Tab-separated table of C-alpha atoms in Angstrom:
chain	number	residue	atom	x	y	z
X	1	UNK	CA	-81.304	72.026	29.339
X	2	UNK	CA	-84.636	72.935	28.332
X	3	UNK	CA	-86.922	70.641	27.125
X	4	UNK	CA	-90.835	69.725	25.903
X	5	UNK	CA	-91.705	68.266	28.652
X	6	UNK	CA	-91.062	71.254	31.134
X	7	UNK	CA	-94.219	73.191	32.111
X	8	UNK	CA	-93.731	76.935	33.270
X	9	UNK	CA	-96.555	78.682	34.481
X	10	UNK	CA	-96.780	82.612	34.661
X	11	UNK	CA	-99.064	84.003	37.023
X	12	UNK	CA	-100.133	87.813	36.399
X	13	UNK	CA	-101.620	89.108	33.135
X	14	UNK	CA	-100.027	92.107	32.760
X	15	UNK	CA	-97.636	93.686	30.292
X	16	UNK	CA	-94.895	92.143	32.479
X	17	UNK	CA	-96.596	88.296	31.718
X	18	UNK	CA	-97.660	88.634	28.450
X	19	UNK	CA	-94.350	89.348	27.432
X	20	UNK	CA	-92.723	86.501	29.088
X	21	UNK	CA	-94.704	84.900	27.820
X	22	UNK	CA	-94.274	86.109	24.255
X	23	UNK	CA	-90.291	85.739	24.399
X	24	UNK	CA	-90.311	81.857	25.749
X	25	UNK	CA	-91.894	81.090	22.575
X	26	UNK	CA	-89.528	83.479	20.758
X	27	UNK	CA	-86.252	81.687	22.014
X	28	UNK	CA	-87.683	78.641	21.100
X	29	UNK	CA	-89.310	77.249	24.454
X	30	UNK	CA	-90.972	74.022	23.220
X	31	UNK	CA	-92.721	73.328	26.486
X	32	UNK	CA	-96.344	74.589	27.934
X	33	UNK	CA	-96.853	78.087	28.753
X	34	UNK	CA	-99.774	78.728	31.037
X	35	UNK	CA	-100.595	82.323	31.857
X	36	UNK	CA	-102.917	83.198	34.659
X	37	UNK	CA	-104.354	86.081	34.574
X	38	UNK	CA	-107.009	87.131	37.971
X	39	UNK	CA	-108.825	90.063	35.254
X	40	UNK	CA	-111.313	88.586	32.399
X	41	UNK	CA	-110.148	90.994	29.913
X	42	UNK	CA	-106.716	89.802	28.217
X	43	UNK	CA	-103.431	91.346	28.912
X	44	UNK	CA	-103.041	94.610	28.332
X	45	UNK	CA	-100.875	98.023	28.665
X	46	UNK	CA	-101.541	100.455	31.854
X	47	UNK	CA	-100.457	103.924	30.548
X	48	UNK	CA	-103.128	104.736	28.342
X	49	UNK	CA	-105.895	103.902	31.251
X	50	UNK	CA	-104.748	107.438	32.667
X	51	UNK	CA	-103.695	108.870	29.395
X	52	UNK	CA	-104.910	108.761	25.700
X	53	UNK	CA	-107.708	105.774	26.610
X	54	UNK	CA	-109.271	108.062	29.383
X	55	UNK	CA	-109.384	111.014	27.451
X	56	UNK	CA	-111.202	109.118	24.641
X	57	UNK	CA	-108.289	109.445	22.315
X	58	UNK	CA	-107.238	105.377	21.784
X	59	UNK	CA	-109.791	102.819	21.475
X	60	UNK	CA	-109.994	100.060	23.793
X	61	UNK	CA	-108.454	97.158	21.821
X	62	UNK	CA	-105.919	99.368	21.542
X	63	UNK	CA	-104.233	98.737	25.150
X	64	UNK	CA	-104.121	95.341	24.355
X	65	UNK	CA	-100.848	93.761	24.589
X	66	UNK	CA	-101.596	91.016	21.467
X	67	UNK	CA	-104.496	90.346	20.047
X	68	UNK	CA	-106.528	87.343	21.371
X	69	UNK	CA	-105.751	85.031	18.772
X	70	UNK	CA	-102.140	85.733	19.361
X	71	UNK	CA	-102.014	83.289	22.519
X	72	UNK	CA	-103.546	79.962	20.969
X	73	UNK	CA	-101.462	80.666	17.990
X	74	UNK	CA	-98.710	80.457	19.892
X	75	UNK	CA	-99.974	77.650	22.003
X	76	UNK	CA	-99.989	79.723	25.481
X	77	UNK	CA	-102.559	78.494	27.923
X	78	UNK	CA	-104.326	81.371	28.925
X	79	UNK	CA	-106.583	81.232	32.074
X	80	UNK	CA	-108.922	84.755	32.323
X	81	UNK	CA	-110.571	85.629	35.374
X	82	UNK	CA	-108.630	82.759	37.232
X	83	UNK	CA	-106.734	83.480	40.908
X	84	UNK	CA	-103.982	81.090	42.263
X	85	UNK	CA	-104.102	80.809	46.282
X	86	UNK	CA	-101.384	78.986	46.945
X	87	UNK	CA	-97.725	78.220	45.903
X	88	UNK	CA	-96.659	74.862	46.895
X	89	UNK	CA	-92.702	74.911	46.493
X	90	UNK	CA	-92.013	71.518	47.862
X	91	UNK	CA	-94.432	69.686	45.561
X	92	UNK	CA	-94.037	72.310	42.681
X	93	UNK	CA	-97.517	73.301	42.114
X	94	UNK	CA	-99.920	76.500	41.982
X	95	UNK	CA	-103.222	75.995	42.866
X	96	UNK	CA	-106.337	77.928	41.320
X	97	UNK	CA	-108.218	79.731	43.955
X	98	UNK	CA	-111.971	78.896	42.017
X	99	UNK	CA	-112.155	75.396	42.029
X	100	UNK	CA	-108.471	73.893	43.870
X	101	UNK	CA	-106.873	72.755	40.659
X	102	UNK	CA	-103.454	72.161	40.822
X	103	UNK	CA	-101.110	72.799	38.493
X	104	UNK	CA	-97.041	71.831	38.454
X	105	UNK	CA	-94.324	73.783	36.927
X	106	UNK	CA	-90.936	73.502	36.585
X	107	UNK	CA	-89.778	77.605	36.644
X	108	UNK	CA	-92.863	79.809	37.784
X	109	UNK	CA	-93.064	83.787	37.292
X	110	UNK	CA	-94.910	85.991	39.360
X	111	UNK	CA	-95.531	88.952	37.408
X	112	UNK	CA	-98.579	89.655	40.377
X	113	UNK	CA	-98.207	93.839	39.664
X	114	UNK	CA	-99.618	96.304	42.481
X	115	UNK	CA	-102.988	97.571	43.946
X	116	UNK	CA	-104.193	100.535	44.638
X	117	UNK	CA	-103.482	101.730	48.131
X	118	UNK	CA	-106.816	102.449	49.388
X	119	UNK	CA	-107.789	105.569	51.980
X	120	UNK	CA	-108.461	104.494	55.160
X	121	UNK	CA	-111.385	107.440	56.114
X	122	UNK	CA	-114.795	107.147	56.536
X	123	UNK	CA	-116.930	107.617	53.312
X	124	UNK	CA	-114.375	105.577	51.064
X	125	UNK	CA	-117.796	102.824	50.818
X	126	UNK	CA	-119.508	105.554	48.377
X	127	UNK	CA	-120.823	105.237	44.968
X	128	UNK	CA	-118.455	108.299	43.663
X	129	UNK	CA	-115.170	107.245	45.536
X	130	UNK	CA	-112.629	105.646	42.542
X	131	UNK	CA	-109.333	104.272	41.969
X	132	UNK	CA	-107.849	103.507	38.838
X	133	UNK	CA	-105.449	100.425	38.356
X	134	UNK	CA	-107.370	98.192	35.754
X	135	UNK	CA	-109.252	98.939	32.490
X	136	UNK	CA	-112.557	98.507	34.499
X	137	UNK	CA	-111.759	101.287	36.294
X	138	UNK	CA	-110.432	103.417	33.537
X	139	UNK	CA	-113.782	102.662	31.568
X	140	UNK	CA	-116.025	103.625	35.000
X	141	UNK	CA	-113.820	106.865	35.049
X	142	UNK	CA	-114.018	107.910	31.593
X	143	UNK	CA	-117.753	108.305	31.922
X	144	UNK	CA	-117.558	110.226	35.116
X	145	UNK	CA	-115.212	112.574	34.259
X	146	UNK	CA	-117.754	112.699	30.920
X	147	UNK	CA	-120.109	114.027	32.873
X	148	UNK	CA	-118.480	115.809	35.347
X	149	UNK	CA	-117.512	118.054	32.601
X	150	UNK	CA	-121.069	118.570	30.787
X	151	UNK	CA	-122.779	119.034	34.410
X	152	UNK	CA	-119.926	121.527	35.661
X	153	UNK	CA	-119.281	118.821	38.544
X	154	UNK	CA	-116.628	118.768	41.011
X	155	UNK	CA	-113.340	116.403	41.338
X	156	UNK	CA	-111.509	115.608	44.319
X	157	UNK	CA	-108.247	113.869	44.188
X	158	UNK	CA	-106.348	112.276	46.973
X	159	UNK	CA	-102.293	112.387	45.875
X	160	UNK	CA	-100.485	114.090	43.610
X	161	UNK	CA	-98.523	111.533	42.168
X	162	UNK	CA	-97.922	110.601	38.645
X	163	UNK	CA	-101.801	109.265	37.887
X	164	UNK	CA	-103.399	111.832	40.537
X	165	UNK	CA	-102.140	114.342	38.058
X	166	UNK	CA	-102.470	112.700	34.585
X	167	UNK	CA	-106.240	111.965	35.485
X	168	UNK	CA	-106.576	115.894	36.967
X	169	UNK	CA	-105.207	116.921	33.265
X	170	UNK	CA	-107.598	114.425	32.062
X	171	UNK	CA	-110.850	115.899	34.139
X	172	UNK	CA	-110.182	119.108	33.036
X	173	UNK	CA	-110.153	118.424	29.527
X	174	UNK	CA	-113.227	117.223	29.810
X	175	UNK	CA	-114.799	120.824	31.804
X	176	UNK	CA	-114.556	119.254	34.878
X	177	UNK	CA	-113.750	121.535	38.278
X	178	UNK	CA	-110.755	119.943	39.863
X	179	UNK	CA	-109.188	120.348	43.669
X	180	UNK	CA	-106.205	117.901	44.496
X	181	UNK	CA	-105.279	117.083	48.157
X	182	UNK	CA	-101.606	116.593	48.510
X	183	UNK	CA	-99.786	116.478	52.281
X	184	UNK	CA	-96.713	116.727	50.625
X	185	UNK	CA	-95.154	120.177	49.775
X	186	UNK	CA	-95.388	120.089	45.805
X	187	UNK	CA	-97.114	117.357	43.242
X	188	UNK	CA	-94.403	114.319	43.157
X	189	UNK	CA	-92.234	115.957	45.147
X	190	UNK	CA	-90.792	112.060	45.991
X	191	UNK	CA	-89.803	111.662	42.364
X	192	UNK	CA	-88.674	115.337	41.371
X	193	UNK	CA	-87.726	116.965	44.663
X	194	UNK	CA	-89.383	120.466	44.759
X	195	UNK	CA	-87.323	122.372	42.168
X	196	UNK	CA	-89.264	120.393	39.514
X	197	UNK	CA	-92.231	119.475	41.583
X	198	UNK	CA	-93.324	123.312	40.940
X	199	UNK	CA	-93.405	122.922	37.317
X	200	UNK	CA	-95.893	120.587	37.327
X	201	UNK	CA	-97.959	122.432	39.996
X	202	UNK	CA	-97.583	125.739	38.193
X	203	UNK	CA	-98.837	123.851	34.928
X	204	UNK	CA	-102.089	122.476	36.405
X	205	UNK	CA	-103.318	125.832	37.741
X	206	UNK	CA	-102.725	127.086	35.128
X	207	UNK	CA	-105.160	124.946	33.607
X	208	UNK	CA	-107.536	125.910	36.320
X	209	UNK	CA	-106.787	123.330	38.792
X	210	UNK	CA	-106.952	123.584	43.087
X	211	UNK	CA	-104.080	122.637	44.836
X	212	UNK	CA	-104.388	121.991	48.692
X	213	UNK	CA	-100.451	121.032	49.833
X	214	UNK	CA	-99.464	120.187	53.441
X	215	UNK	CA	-103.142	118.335	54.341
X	216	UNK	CA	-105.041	114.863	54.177
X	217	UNK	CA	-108.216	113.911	53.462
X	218	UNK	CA	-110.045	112.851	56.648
X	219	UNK	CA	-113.243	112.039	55.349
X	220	UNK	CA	-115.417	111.876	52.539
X	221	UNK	CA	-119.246	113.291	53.173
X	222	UNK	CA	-122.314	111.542	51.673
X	223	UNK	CA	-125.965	111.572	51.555
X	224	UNK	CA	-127.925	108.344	50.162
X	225	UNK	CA	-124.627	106.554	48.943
X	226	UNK	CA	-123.361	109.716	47.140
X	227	UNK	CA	-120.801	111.877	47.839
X	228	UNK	CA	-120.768	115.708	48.517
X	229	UNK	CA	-117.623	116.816	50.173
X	230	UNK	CA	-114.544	115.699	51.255
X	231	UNK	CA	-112.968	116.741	54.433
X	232	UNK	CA	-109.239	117.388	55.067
X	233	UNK	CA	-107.506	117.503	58.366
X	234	UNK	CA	-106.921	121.557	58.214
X	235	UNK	CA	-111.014	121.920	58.849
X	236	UNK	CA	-111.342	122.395	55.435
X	237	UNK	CA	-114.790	121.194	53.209
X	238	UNK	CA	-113.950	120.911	49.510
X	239	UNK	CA	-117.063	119.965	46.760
X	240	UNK	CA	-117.015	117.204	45.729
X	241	UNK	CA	-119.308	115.115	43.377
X	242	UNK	CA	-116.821	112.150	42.997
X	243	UNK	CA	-113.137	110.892	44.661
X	244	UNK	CA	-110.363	109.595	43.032
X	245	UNK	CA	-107.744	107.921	45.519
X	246	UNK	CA	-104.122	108.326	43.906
X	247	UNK	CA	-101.967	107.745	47.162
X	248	UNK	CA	-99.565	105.179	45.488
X	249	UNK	CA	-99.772	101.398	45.064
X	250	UNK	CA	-98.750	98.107	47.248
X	251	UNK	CA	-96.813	95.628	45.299
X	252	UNK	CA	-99.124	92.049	45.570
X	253	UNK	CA	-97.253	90.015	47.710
X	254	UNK	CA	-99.593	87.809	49.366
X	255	UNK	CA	-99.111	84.582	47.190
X	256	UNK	CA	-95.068	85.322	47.705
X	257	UNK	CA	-95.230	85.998	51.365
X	258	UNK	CA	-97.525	82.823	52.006
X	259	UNK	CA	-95.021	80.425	49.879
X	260	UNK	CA	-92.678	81.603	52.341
X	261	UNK	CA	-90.529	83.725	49.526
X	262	UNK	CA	-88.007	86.621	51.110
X	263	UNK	CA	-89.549	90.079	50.391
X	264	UNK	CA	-87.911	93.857	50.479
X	265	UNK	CA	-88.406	95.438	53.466
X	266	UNK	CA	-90.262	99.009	52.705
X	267	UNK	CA	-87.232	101.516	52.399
X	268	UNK	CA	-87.082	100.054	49.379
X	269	UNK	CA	-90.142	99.852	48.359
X	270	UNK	CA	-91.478	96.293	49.148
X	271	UNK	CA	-91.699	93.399	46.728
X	272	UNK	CA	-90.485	90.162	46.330
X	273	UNK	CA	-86.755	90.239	46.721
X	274	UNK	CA	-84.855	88.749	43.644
X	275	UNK	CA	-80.969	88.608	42.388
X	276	UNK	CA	-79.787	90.213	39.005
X	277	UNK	CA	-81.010	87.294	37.233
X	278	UNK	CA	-84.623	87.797	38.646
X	279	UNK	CA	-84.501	84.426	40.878
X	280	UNK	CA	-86.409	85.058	44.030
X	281	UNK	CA	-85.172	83.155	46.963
X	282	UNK	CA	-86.379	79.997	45.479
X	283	UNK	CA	-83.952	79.264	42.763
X	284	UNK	CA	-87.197	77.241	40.445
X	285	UNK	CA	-89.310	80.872	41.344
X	286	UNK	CA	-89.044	84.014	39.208
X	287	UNK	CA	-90.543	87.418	39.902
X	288	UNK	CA	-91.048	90.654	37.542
X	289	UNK	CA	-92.409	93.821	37.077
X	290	UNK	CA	-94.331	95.892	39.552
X	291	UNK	CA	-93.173	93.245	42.288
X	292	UNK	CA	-90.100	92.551	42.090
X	293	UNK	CA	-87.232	94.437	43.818
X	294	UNK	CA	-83.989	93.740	41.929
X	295	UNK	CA	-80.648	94.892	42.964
X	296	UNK	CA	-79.375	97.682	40.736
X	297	UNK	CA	-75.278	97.785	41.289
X	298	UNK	CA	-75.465	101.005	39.092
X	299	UNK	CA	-77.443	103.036	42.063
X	300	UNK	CA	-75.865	100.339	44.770
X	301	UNK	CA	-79.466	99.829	46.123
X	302	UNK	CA	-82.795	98.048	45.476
X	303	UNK	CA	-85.223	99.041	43.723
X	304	UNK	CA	-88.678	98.632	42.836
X	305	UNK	CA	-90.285	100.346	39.757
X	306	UNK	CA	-93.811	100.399	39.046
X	307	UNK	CA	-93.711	102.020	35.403
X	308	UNK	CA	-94.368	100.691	31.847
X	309	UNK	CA	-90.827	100.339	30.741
X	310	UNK	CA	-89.965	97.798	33.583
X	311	UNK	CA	-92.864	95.513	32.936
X	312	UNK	CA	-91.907	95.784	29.049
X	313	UNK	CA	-88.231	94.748	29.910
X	314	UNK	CA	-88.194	92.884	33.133
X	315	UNK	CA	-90.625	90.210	31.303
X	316	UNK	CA	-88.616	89.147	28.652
X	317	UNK	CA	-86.049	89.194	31.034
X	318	UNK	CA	-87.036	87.324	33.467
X	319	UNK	CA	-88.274	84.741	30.500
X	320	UNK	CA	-84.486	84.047	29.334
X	321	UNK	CA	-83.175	83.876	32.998
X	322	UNK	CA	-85.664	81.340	33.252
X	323	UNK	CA	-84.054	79.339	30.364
X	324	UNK	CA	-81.189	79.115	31.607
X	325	UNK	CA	-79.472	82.096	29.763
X	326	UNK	CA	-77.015	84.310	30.987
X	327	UNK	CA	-79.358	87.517	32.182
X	328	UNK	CA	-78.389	90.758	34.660
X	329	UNK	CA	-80.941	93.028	34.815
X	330	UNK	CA	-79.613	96.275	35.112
X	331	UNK	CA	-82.395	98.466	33.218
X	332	UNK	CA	-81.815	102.102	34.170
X	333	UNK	CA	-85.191	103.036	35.191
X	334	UNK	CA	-87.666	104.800	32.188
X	335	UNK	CA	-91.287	106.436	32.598
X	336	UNK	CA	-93.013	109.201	30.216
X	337	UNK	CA	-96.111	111.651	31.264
X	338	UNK	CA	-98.701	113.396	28.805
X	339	UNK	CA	-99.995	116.090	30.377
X	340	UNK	CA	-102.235	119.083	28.411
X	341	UNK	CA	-99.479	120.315	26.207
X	342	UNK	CA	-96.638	118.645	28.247
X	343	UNK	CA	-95.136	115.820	27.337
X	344	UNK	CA	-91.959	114.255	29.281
X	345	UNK	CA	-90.052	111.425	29.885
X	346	UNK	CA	-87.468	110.193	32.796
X	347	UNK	CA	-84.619	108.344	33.031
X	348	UNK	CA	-82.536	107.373	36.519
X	349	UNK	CA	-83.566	107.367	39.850
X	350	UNK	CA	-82.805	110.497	42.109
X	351	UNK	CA	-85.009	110.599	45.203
X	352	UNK	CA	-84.718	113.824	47.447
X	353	UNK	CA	-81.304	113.675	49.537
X	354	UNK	CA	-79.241	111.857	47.174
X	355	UNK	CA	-77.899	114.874	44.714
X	356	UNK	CA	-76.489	117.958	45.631
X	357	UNK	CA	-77.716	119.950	42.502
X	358	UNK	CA	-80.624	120.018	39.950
X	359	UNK	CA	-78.997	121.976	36.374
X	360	UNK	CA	-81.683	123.060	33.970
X	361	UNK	CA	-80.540	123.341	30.305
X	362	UNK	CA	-83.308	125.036	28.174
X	363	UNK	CA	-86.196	127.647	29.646
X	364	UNK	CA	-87.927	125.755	32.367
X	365	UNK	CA	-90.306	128.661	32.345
X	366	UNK	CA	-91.741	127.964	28.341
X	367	UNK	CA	-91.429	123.797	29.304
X	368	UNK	CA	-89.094	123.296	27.084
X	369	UNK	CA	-86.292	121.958	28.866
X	370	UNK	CA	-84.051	118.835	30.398
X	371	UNK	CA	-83.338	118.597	34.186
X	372	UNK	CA	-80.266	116.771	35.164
X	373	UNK	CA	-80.193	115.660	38.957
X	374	UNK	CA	-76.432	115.136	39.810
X	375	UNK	CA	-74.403	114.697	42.675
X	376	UNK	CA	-70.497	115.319	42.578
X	377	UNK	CA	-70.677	115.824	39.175
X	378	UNK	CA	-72.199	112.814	38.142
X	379	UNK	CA	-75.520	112.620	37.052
X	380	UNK	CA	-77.954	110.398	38.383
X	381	UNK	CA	-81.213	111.269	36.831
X	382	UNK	CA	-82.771	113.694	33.770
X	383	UNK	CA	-86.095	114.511	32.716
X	384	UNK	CA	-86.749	116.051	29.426
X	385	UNK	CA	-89.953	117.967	28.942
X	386	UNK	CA	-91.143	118.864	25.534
X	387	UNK	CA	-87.370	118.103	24.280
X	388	UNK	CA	-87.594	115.070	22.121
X	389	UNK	CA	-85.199	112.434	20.980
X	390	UNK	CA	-82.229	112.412	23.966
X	391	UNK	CA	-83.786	109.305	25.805
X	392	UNK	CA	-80.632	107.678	24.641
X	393	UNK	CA	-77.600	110.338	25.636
X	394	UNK	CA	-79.133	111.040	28.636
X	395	UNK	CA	-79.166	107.342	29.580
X	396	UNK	CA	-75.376	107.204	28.428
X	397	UNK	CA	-74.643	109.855	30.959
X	398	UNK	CA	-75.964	108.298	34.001
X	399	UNK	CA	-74.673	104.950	33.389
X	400	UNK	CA	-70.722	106.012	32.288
X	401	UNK	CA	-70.985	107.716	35.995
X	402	UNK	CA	-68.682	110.018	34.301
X	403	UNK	CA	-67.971	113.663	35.920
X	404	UNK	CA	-69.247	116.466	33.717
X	405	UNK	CA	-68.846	120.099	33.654
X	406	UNK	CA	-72.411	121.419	35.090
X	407	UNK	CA	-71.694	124.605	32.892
X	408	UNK	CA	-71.270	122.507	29.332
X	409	UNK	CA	-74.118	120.407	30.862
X	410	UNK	CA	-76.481	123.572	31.012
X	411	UNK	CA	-75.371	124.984	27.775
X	412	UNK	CA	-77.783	123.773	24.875
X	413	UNK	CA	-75.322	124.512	22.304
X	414	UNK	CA	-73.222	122.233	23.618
X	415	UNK	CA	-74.251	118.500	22.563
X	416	UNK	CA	-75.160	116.105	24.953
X	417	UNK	CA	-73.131	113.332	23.229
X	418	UNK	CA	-70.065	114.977	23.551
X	419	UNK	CA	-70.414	115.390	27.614
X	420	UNK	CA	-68.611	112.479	29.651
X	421	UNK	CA	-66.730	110.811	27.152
């Protein structure tokens, strides 16, 4: 039983946290809250840092997860700009990395997120090199790409991954010239395989964009702390006036891995390893969002999912397994893009080598379309692009694991409710 006296601490300010956060005090958790956040601004949303906030279309309090008022008013104890070092699970305590101060708790969350993965070149110590993973970053990067645009000035990104290209689409709406360095054989061809890779390739050069697939960046070239080119490993020297590595990110395990906590290996993705209730090995130790890897019986494997939709569930979810309620988290995995005039959104998890067929139903050619990845019938995966409203049918279809005609599944006439049941 849950009572007043318990104290559980929550130790990443993220959309993951904050919403912990939020639903212990909306199922009626009487006890502190304390919410450490390692940033200074409060907790807040990471899509529109690559999306509408970069492009100068939402304001800045808009990311915000709750307003600041929201956290004394419900009597969470938030800590800004505060890093814990160390997990003590034998005595029960965090302590903050500024000043030592310990703190006990009787569950703990780590809701730590991911970093940037960072290039390992010369040059990467120059003014222009950028990544963008927090709102500090997103600001810095809004004004370059600003005035990359009025002074016709040159953008180089490293990876073509889901913010490489979302911040490409951004650059060029603001003028800006843009080359992106890929070594793989098509943008996100991890995610999408290359059948649907291509769309999004074909859709950036169209919008003027560079592609350079199949090479690395070796090194980035500067005079006086600035940059000027970046070199990839074909010989090539691409302009550049500023970098932007988008090579992935590394779940924060550190505080985990020091306390001693079993993590994933990295086939599947890193992270701190927890059960369908969220318990890491520690059964008095929770973990959520970015970092955890949770078992997901629907794909029989582990995963670990980085996007919006998993810190927005896994949160609250990992609050109520912390009460003591009866929780599986079983989520089947969600993430949307914006890009120029494309908007899409994806549900499942299909990486390369586990279907045997991608079916298109709509004209892939005019974006207007849903992908289905499937193997043996079933589907795993679909993507809709441009094709509103079928988050929900297309979810039905991957979890029933029912076998579908690919022909009816294809056919646009033929509704996607009435497949599988």
């Amino acid at each position: 039983m849950v009572d007043a006296d318990q104290t559980f601490v929550i130790v990443g300010g993220g959309l993951a946290g904050a919403k912990a956060a939020e639903t212990l005090r909306a199922e009626g958790f009487s006890g502190r809250v304390i919410l450490i956040c390692d940033e200074r601004d409060h907790p807040y949303e990471r899509p529109p840092l690559s999306k509408g906030y970069l492009l100068g279309k939402a304001e800045r309090d808009s990311v915000f997860v709750h307003e600041p008022a929201w956290y004394a008013r419900h009597d969470v104890e938030l800590h800004l700009g505060q890093t814990v070092d160390r997990i003590d699970r034998a005595a029960k305590t965090v302590r903050f990395g500024d000043d030592g101060t310990l703190v006990r708790y009787d569950k703990l969350l780590l809701a730590t997120g991911a970093e940037p993965r960072r290039l390992d070149i010369p040059g990467t110590d120059l003014a222009g090199v950028h990544h963008l993973r927090r709102l500090a970053h997103a600001e810095r990067l809004k004004g370059v790409l600003a005035a990359l645009g009025r002074d016709n000035g040159h953008l180089v990104i490293a990876g073509a991954g889901w913010i490489g290209l979302e911040v490409a689409a951004a650059a060029r709406t603001y003028g800006a010239e843009v080359t992106v360095i890929e070594h793989g054989p098509t943008p996100l061809h991890s995610v999408l395989g290359p059948e649907l890779g291509n769309v999004f390739a074909q859709l950036h050069k169209e919008h003027g964009v560079r592609f350079r697939f199949g090479v690395r960046l070796t090194e980035i070239v500067g005079q006086d702390g600035m940059v000027l080119a970046a070199r990839t490993d074909d010989g090539e020297e691409h302009p550049a006036h500023d970098v932007l590595a988008a090579i992935g990110a590394a779940p924060r395990v550190g505080l985990a891995e020091a306390a001693g906590l079993e993590l994933a290996d990295r086939a599947h993705g890193g992270g701190i390893v927890v059960d369908e209730r969220l318990r890491t090995s520690d059964p008095d130790i929770y973990a959520a969002g970015d970092v955890a890897a949770f078992p997901h019986a629907l794909f029989d494997t582990r995963l670990r999912v980085e996007h919006w939709a998993n810190a927005l569930n896994g949160g609250p979810a990992a609050a109520r397994s912390m009460l003591g309620q009866d929780v599986t988290y079983d989520r089947v995995p969600y993430f949307f893009t914006d890009q120029y005039d494309l908007g899409m959104e994806y549900s499942g998890w299909a990486p390369p080598g586990s279907y045997d067929q991608v079916v298109i139903r709509g004209d892939a050619g005019k974006r207007e379309f849903i992908a289905f990845w499937v193997k043996e019938g079933r589907v795993l995966a679909g993507m809709n692009v441009n094709v509103w409203d079928v988050t929900e049918p297309i979810q039905r279809l991957i979890t029933s694991r029912a076998v579908v005609d690919t022909d009816a599944l294809a056919d646009p006439h033929v509704p996607l409710e009435s497949l599988g049941a």
